[in-house]
PDB file of C-alpha atoms in Angstrom:
ATOM      1  CA  MET A   1      29.209 -57.689  20.936  1.00  0.00           C
ATOM      2  CA  SER A   2      27.554 -60.605  22.645  1.00  0.00           C
ATOM      3  CA  GLY A   3      29.095 -62.877  19.988  1.00  0.00           C
ATOM      4  CA  ASP A   4      32.559 -61.601  20.932  1.00  0.00           C
ATOM      5  CA  VAL A   5      31.975 -62.472  24.596  1.00  0.00           C
ATOM      6  CA  ARG A   6      30.916 -66.046  23.739  1.00  0.00           C
ATOM      7  CA  ALA A   7      33.999 -66.626  21.606  1.00  0.00           C
ATOM      8  CA  TYR A   8      36.206 -65.339  24.383  1.00  0.00           C
ATOM      9  CA  ASP A   9      34.508 -67.582  26.912  1.00  0.00           C
ATOM     10  CA  ARG A  10      35.053 -70.692  24.785  1.00  0.00           C
ATOM     11  CA  GLY A  11      38.715 -69.963  24.209  1.00  0.00           C
ATOM     12  CA  THR A  12      39.787 -69.539  27.868  1.00  0.00           C
ATOM     13  CA  GLY A  13      38.978 -72.935  29.199  1.00  0.00           C
ATOM     14  CA  GLY A  14      36.481 -74.535  31.520  1.00  0.00           C
ATOM     15  CA  GLY A  15      37.503 -73.151  34.968  1.00  0.00           C
ATOM     16  CA  ASP A  16      36.831 -69.547  34.265  1.00  0.00           C
ATOM     17  CA  MET A  17      33.730 -70.426  32.347  1.00  0.00           C
ATOM     18  CA  ALA A  18      31.443 -70.341  35.346  1.00  0.00           C
ATOM     19  CA  VAL A  19      32.637 -66.834  36.319  1.00  0.00           C
ATOM     20  CA  LYS A  20      32.342 -65.594  32.745  1.00  0.00           C
ATOM     21  CA  ASP A  21      28.870 -67.051  32.337  1.00  0.00           C
ATOM     22  CA  ARG A  22      27.783 -65.437  35.548  1.00  0.00           C
ATOM     23  CA  ASP A  23      29.207 -62.061  34.424  1.00  0.00           C
ATOM     24  CA  ARG A  24      27.637 -62.486  31.009  1.00  0.00           C
ATOM     25  CA  PHE A  25      24.174 -62.956  32.435  1.00  0.00           C
ATOM     26  CA  SER A  26      24.431 -60.354  35.190  1.00  0.00           C
ATOM     27  CA  THR A  27      22.141 -57.350  34.882  1.00  0.00           C
ATOM     28  CA  ALA A  28      24.934 -54.825  35.207  1.00  0.00           C
ATOM     29  CA  THR A  29      26.881 -56.409  32.367  1.00  0.00           C
ATOM     30  CA  ARG A  30      23.866 -56.517  30.086  1.00  0.00           C
ATOM     31  CA  ILE A  31      22.985 -52.896  30.831  1.00  0.00           C
ATOM     32  CA  ARG A  32      26.575 -51.827  30.198  1.00  0.00           C
ATOM     33  CA  LEU A  33      26.622 -53.660  26.840  1.00  0.00           C
ATOM     34  CA  ILE A  34      23.273 -52.158  25.805  1.00  0.00           C
ATOM     35  CA  GLY A  35      24.530 -48.693  26.786  1.00  0.00           C
ATOM     36  CA  GLU A  36      27.723 -49.129  24.742  1.00  0.00           C
ATOM     37  CA  GLN A  37      25.760 -50.310  21.717  1.00  0.00           C
ATOM     38  CA  THR A  38      23.326 -47.432  22.032  1.00  0.00           C
ATOM     39  CA  ALA A  39      26.142 -44.918  22.419  1.00  0.00           C
ATOM     40  CA  ALA A  40      27.813 -46.296  19.293  1.00  0.00           C
ATOM     41  CA  ARG A  41      24.568 -45.989  17.310  1.00  0.00           C
ATOM     42  CA  VAL A  42      23.954 -42.443  18.538  1.00  0.00           C
ATOM     43  CA  TYR A  43      27.529 -41.425  17.688  1.00  0.00           C
ATOM     44  CA  ARG A  44      27.200 -42.868  14.180  1.00  0.00           C
ATOM     45  CA  SER A  45      23.840 -41.200  13.547  1.00  0.00           C
ATOM     46  CA  GLN A  46      25.103 -37.836  14.849  1.00  0.00           C
ATOM     47  CA  THR A  47      28.147 -37.874  12.602  1.00  0.00           C
ATOM     48  CA  LYS A  48      25.941 -38.737   9.609  1.00  0.00           C
ATOM     49  CA  ARG A  49      23.499 -35.936  10.500  1.00  0.00           C
ATOM     50  CA  GLN A  50      26.279 -33.440  11.003  1.00  0.00           C
ATOM     51  CA  ALA A  51      27.791 -34.344   7.663  1.00  0.00           C
ATOM     52  CA  ARG A  52      24.398 -34.017   5.987  1.00  0.00           C
ATOM     53  CA  ARG A  53      23.469 -30.893   7.894  1.00  0.00           C
ATOM     54  CA  SER A  54      26.708 -29.125   7.098  1.00  0.00           C
ATOM     55  CA  ARG A  55      26.291 -29.822   3.364  1.00  0.00           C
ATOM     56  CA  LEU A  56      22.692 -28.601   3.367  1.00  0.00           C
ATOM     57  CA  THR A  57      23.540 -25.562   5.453  1.00  0.00           C
ATOM     58  CA  GLY A  58      26.225 -24.438   3.033  1.00  0.00           C
ATOM     59  CA  ARG A  59      23.969 -24.921   0.049  1.00  0.00           C
ATOM     60  CA  ALA A  60      21.081 -23.242   1.813  1.00  0.00           C
ATOM     61  CA  ALA A  61      23.284 -20.299   2.784  1.00  0.00           C
ATOM     62  CA  LEU A  62      24.482 -19.919  -0.792  1.00  0.00           C
ATOM     63  CA  LEU A  63      20.925 -20.128  -2.109  1.00  0.00           C
ATOM     64  CA  ALA A  64      19.751 -17.580   0.446  1.00  0.00           C
ATOM     65  CA  LEU A  65      22.604 -15.266  -0.507  1.00  0.00           C
ATOM     66  CA  VAL A  66      21.744 -15.533  -4.204  1.00  0.00           C
ATOM     67  CA  VAL A  67      18.026 -14.928  -3.554  1.00  0.00           C
ATOM     68  CA  CYS A  68      18.743 -11.923  -1.322  1.00  0.00           C
ATOM     69  CA  SER A  69      21.112 -10.413  -3.864  1.00  0.00           C
ATOM     70  CA  LEU A  70      18.492 -10.850  -6.604  1.00  0.00           C
ATOM     71  CA  ILE A  71      15.844  -9.202  -4.439  1.00  0.00           C
ATOM     72  CA  VAL A  72      18.144  -6.290  -3.647  1.00  0.00           C
ATOM     73  CA  ALA A  73      19.181  -5.953  -7.284  1.00  0.00           C
ATOM     74  CA  LEU A  74      15.571  -5.958  -8.534  1.00  0.00           C
ATOM     75  CA  ALA A  75      13.916  -3.912  -5.765  1.00  0.00           C
ATOM     76  CA  TYR A  76      14.808  -0.438  -7.063  1.00  0.00           C
ATOM     77  CA  PRO A  77      13.987  -1.132 -10.737  1.00  0.00           C
ATOM     78  CA  MET A  78      10.650  -2.665  -9.734  1.00  0.00           C
ATOM     79  CA  ARG A  79       9.831   0.361  -7.600  1.00  0.00           C
ATOM     80  CA  GLN A  80      10.702   2.643 -10.503  1.00  0.00           C
ATOM     81  CA  TYR A  81       8.587   0.549 -12.874  1.00  0.00           C
ATOM     82  CA  VAL A  82       5.542   0.679 -10.608  1.00  0.00           C
ATOM     83  CA  SER A  83       5.996   4.415 -10.039  1.00  0.00           C
ATOM     84  CA  GLN A  84       6.284   5.115 -13.755  1.00  0.00           C
ATOM     85  CA  ARG A  85       3.217   3.006 -14.523  1.00  0.00           C
ATOM     86  CA  ALA A  86       1.252   5.070 -11.991  1.00  0.00           C
ATOM     87  CA  ASP A  87       2.529   8.287 -13.588  1.00  0.00           C
ATOM     88  CA  ILE A  88       1.543   7.028 -17.028  1.00  0.00           C
ATOM     89  CA  ALA A  89      -1.959   6.216 -15.789  1.00  0.00           C
ATOM     90  CA  ASP A  90      -2.291   9.710 -14.259  1.00  0.00           C
ATOM     91  CA  LEU A  91      -1.114  11.361 -17.476  1.00  0.00           C
ATOM     92  CA  GLN A  92      -3.515   9.243 -19.528  1.00  0.00           C
ATOM     93  CA  GLN A  93      -6.405  10.346 -17.313  1.00  0.00           C
ATOM     94  CA  GLU A  94      -5.311  13.988 -17.573  1.00  0.00           C
ATOM     95  CA  LYS A  95      -5.095  13.641 -21.357  1.00  0.00           C
ATOM     96  CA  ASP A  96      -8.646  12.268 -21.519  1.00  0.00           C
ATOM     97  CA  GLU A  97      -9.965  15.136 -19.375  1.00  0.00           C
ATOM     98  CA  THR A  98      -8.161  17.691 -21.548  1.00  0.00           C
ATOM     99  CA  ARG A  99      -9.565  16.088 -24.708  1.00  0.00           C
ATOM    100  CA  ARG A 100     -13.107  16.338 -23.270  1.00  0.00           C
ATOM    101  CA  ARG A 101     -12.538  19.974 -22.337  1.00  0.00           C
ATOM    102  CA  VAL A 102     -11.263  20.788 -25.824  1.00  0.00           C
ATOM    103  CA  GLU A 103     -14.329  19.120 -27.374  1.00  0.00           C
ATOM    104  CA  HIS A 104     -16.611  21.116 -25.060  1.00  0.00           C
ATOM    105  CA  LEU A 105     -14.852  24.364 -26.000  1.00  0.00           C
ATOM    106  CA  ARG A 106     -15.152  23.544 -29.720  1.00  0.00           C
ATOM    107  CA  ASP A 107     -18.871  22.946 -29.253  1.00  0.00           C
ATOM    108  CA  MET A 108     -19.207  26.282 -27.443  1.00  0.00           C
ATOM    109  CA  LYS A 109     -17.271  28.041 -30.217  1.00  0.00           C
ATOM    110  CA  ALA A 110     -19.548  26.509 -32.854  1.00  0.00           C
ATOM    111  CA  ARG A 111     -22.634  27.619 -30.895  1.00  0.00           C
ATOM    112  CA  TRP A 112     -21.397  31.186 -30.501  1.00  0.00           C
ATOM    113  CA  GLN A 113     -20.812  31.389 -34.264  1.00  0.00           C
ATOM    114  CA  ASP A 114     -24.544  30.836 -34.732  1.00  0.00           C
ATOM    115  CA  ASP A 115     -26.296  34.248 -34.686  1.00  0.00           C
ATOM    116  CA  ALA A 116     -29.486  32.896 -33.111  1.00  0.00           C
ATOM    117  CA  TYR A 117     -27.593  31.454 -30.130  1.00  0.00           C
ATOM    118  CA  ALA A 118     -25.584  34.670 -29.664  1.00  0.00           C
ATOM    119  CA  GLU A 119     -28.800  36.720 -29.702  1.00  0.00           C
ATOM    120  CA  GLN A 120     -30.418  34.403 -27.160  1.00  0.00           C
ATOM    121  CA  GLN A 121     -27.419  34.687 -24.819  1.00  0.00           C
ATOM    122  CA  VAL A 122     -27.311  38.483 -25.117  1.00  0.00           C
ATOM    123  CA  ARG A 123     -31.024  38.730 -24.267  1.00  0.00           C
ATOM    124  CA  THR A 124     -30.668  36.349 -21.297  1.00  0.00           C
ATOM    125  CA  ARG A 125     -27.415  37.546 -19.787  1.00  0.00           C
ATOM    126  CA  LEU A 126     -27.480  41.266 -20.546  1.00  0.00           C
ATOM    127  CA  HIS A 127     -31.270  41.780 -20.493  1.00  0.00           C
ATOM    128  CA  TYR A 128     -31.292  43.338 -23.962  1.00  0.00           C
ATOM    129  CA  VAL A 129     -34.526  43.769 -25.848  1.00  0.00           C
ATOM    130  CA  MET A 130     -35.135  44.290 -29.519  1.00  0.00           C
ATOM    131  CA  PRO A 131     -36.504  47.598 -30.739  1.00  0.00           C
ATOM    132  CA  GLY A 132     -40.249  47.725 -30.221  1.00  0.00           C
ATOM    133  CA  GLU A 133     -40.243  45.177 -27.356  1.00  0.00           C
ATOM    134  CA  THR A 134     -40.883  45.999 -23.721  1.00  0.00           C
ATOM    135  CA  GLY A 135     -38.478  44.605 -21.150  1.00  0.00           C
ATOM    136  CA  TYR A 136     -39.596  43.587 -17.689  1.00  0.00           C
ATOM    137  CA  VAL A 137     -37.377  42.838 -14.692  1.00  0.00           C
ATOM    138  CA  MET A 138     -38.759  40.602 -11.949  1.00  0.00           C
ATOM    139  CA  ILE A 139     -37.601  41.415  -8.450  1.00  0.00           C
ATOM    140  CA  ASP A 140     -37.105  38.595  -5.980  1.00  0.00           C
ATOM    141  CA  PRO A 141     -39.054  39.321  -2.766  1.00  0.00           C
ATOM    142  CA  ASP A 142     -36.313  37.809  -0.601  1.00  0.00           C
ATOM    143  CA  ALA A 143     -33.727  40.087  -2.167  1.00  0.00           C
ATOM    144  CA  ALA A 144     -35.908  43.121  -1.442  1.00  0.00           C
ATOM    145  CA  GLU A 145     -36.085  42.212   2.264  1.00  0.00           C
ATOM    146  CA  GLN A 146     -32.318  41.860   2.396  1.00  0.00           C
ATOM    147  CA  SER A 147     -31.806  45.305   0.934  1.00  0.00           C
ATOM    148  CA  ARG A 148     -34.175  46.778   3.576  1.00  0.00           C
ATOM    149  CA  ALA A 149     -31.969  45.251   6.309  1.00  0.00           C
ATOM    150  CA  ASP A 150     -28.960  46.968   4.757  1.00  0.00           C
ATOM    151  CA  ARG A 151     -30.766  50.341   4.822  1.00  0.00           C
ATOM    152  CA  GLY A 152     -30.113  50.568   8.554  1.00  0.00           C
ATOM    153  CA  SER A 153     -26.471  51.088   7.769  1.00  0.00           C
ATOM    154  CA  ALA A 154     -27.351  53.863   5.307  1.00  0.00           C
ATOM    155  CA  ASP A 155     -28.836  55.988   8.096  1.00  0.00           C
ATOM    156  CA  ARG A 156     -25.537  56.011  10.008  1.00  0.00           C
ATOM    157  CA  PRO A 157     -22.431  58.031   9.151  1.00  0.00           C
ATOM    158  CA  TRP A 158     -19.968  56.414   6.762  1.00  0.00           C
ATOM    159  CA  TYR A 159     -17.168  56.054   9.300  1.00  0.00           C
ATOM    160  CA  ALA A 160     -19.421  53.965  11.569  1.00  0.00           C
ATOM    161  CA  ASN A 161     -20.030  51.585   8.664  1.00  0.00           C
ATOM    162  CA  VAL A 162     -16.289  51.355   8.000  1.00  0.00           C
ATOM    163  CA  TRP A 163     -15.599  50.627  11.656  1.00  0.00           C
ATOM    164  CA  ASP A 164     -18.297  47.888  11.714  1.00  0.00           C
ATOM    165  CA  GLY A 165     -16.715  46.346   8.615  1.00  0.00           C
ATOM    166  CA  VAL A 166     -13.341  46.217  10.360  1.00  0.00           C
ATOM    167  CA  ASP A 167     -14.921  44.602  13.434  1.00  0.00           C
ATOM    168  CA  LYS A 168     -16.693  42.003  11.297  1.00  0.00           C
ATOM    169  CA  SER A 169     -13.495  41.099   9.450  1.00  0.00           C
ATOM    170  CA  ASP A 170     -11.647  40.685  12.769  1.00  0.00           C
ATOM    171  CA  ALA A 171     -14.422  38.430  14.034  1.00  0.00           C
ATOM    172  CA  ALA A 172     -14.280  36.353  10.831  1.00  0.00           C
ATOM    173  CA  GLU A 173     -10.529  35.754  11.236  1.00  0.00           C
ATOM    174  CA  ARG A 174     -10.960  34.437  14.769  1.00  0.00           C
TER     175      ARG A 174
END
């Protein structure tokens, strides 16, 4: 713009030249020119930014819309997939436990088919003895003391024992 002012000053003649030169070099004129130039630059840069920003905003909005729709479309199937994988893992674990139990039961069945094992279990569990053997039963001393404590209830009438049982069951519920 300063070039435009010089050309204008040269074309008008010599008399006005002193006034124009003085106006050209005055501080107010220079500040006004700098302000106009700055305003023009700011206006140009804002229009360029707005044009760029509006293009990017539209593209970004479209991209965001596409991404959100994909997330929404895939959320339920992914949840189902993860849930089914967890169910499959649980069923696999249950199958392994059942297989181990079946193997244990087969082993027990094979043992019980052996006569020596069956005889050993009958002797241990049912306290059977073979003919000609003498069987002994060991009494636990702690169990004998417990039975003596229960004898106190045997000396009382039966209805007192029933009533004490009812009282004890009420106390256990509370």
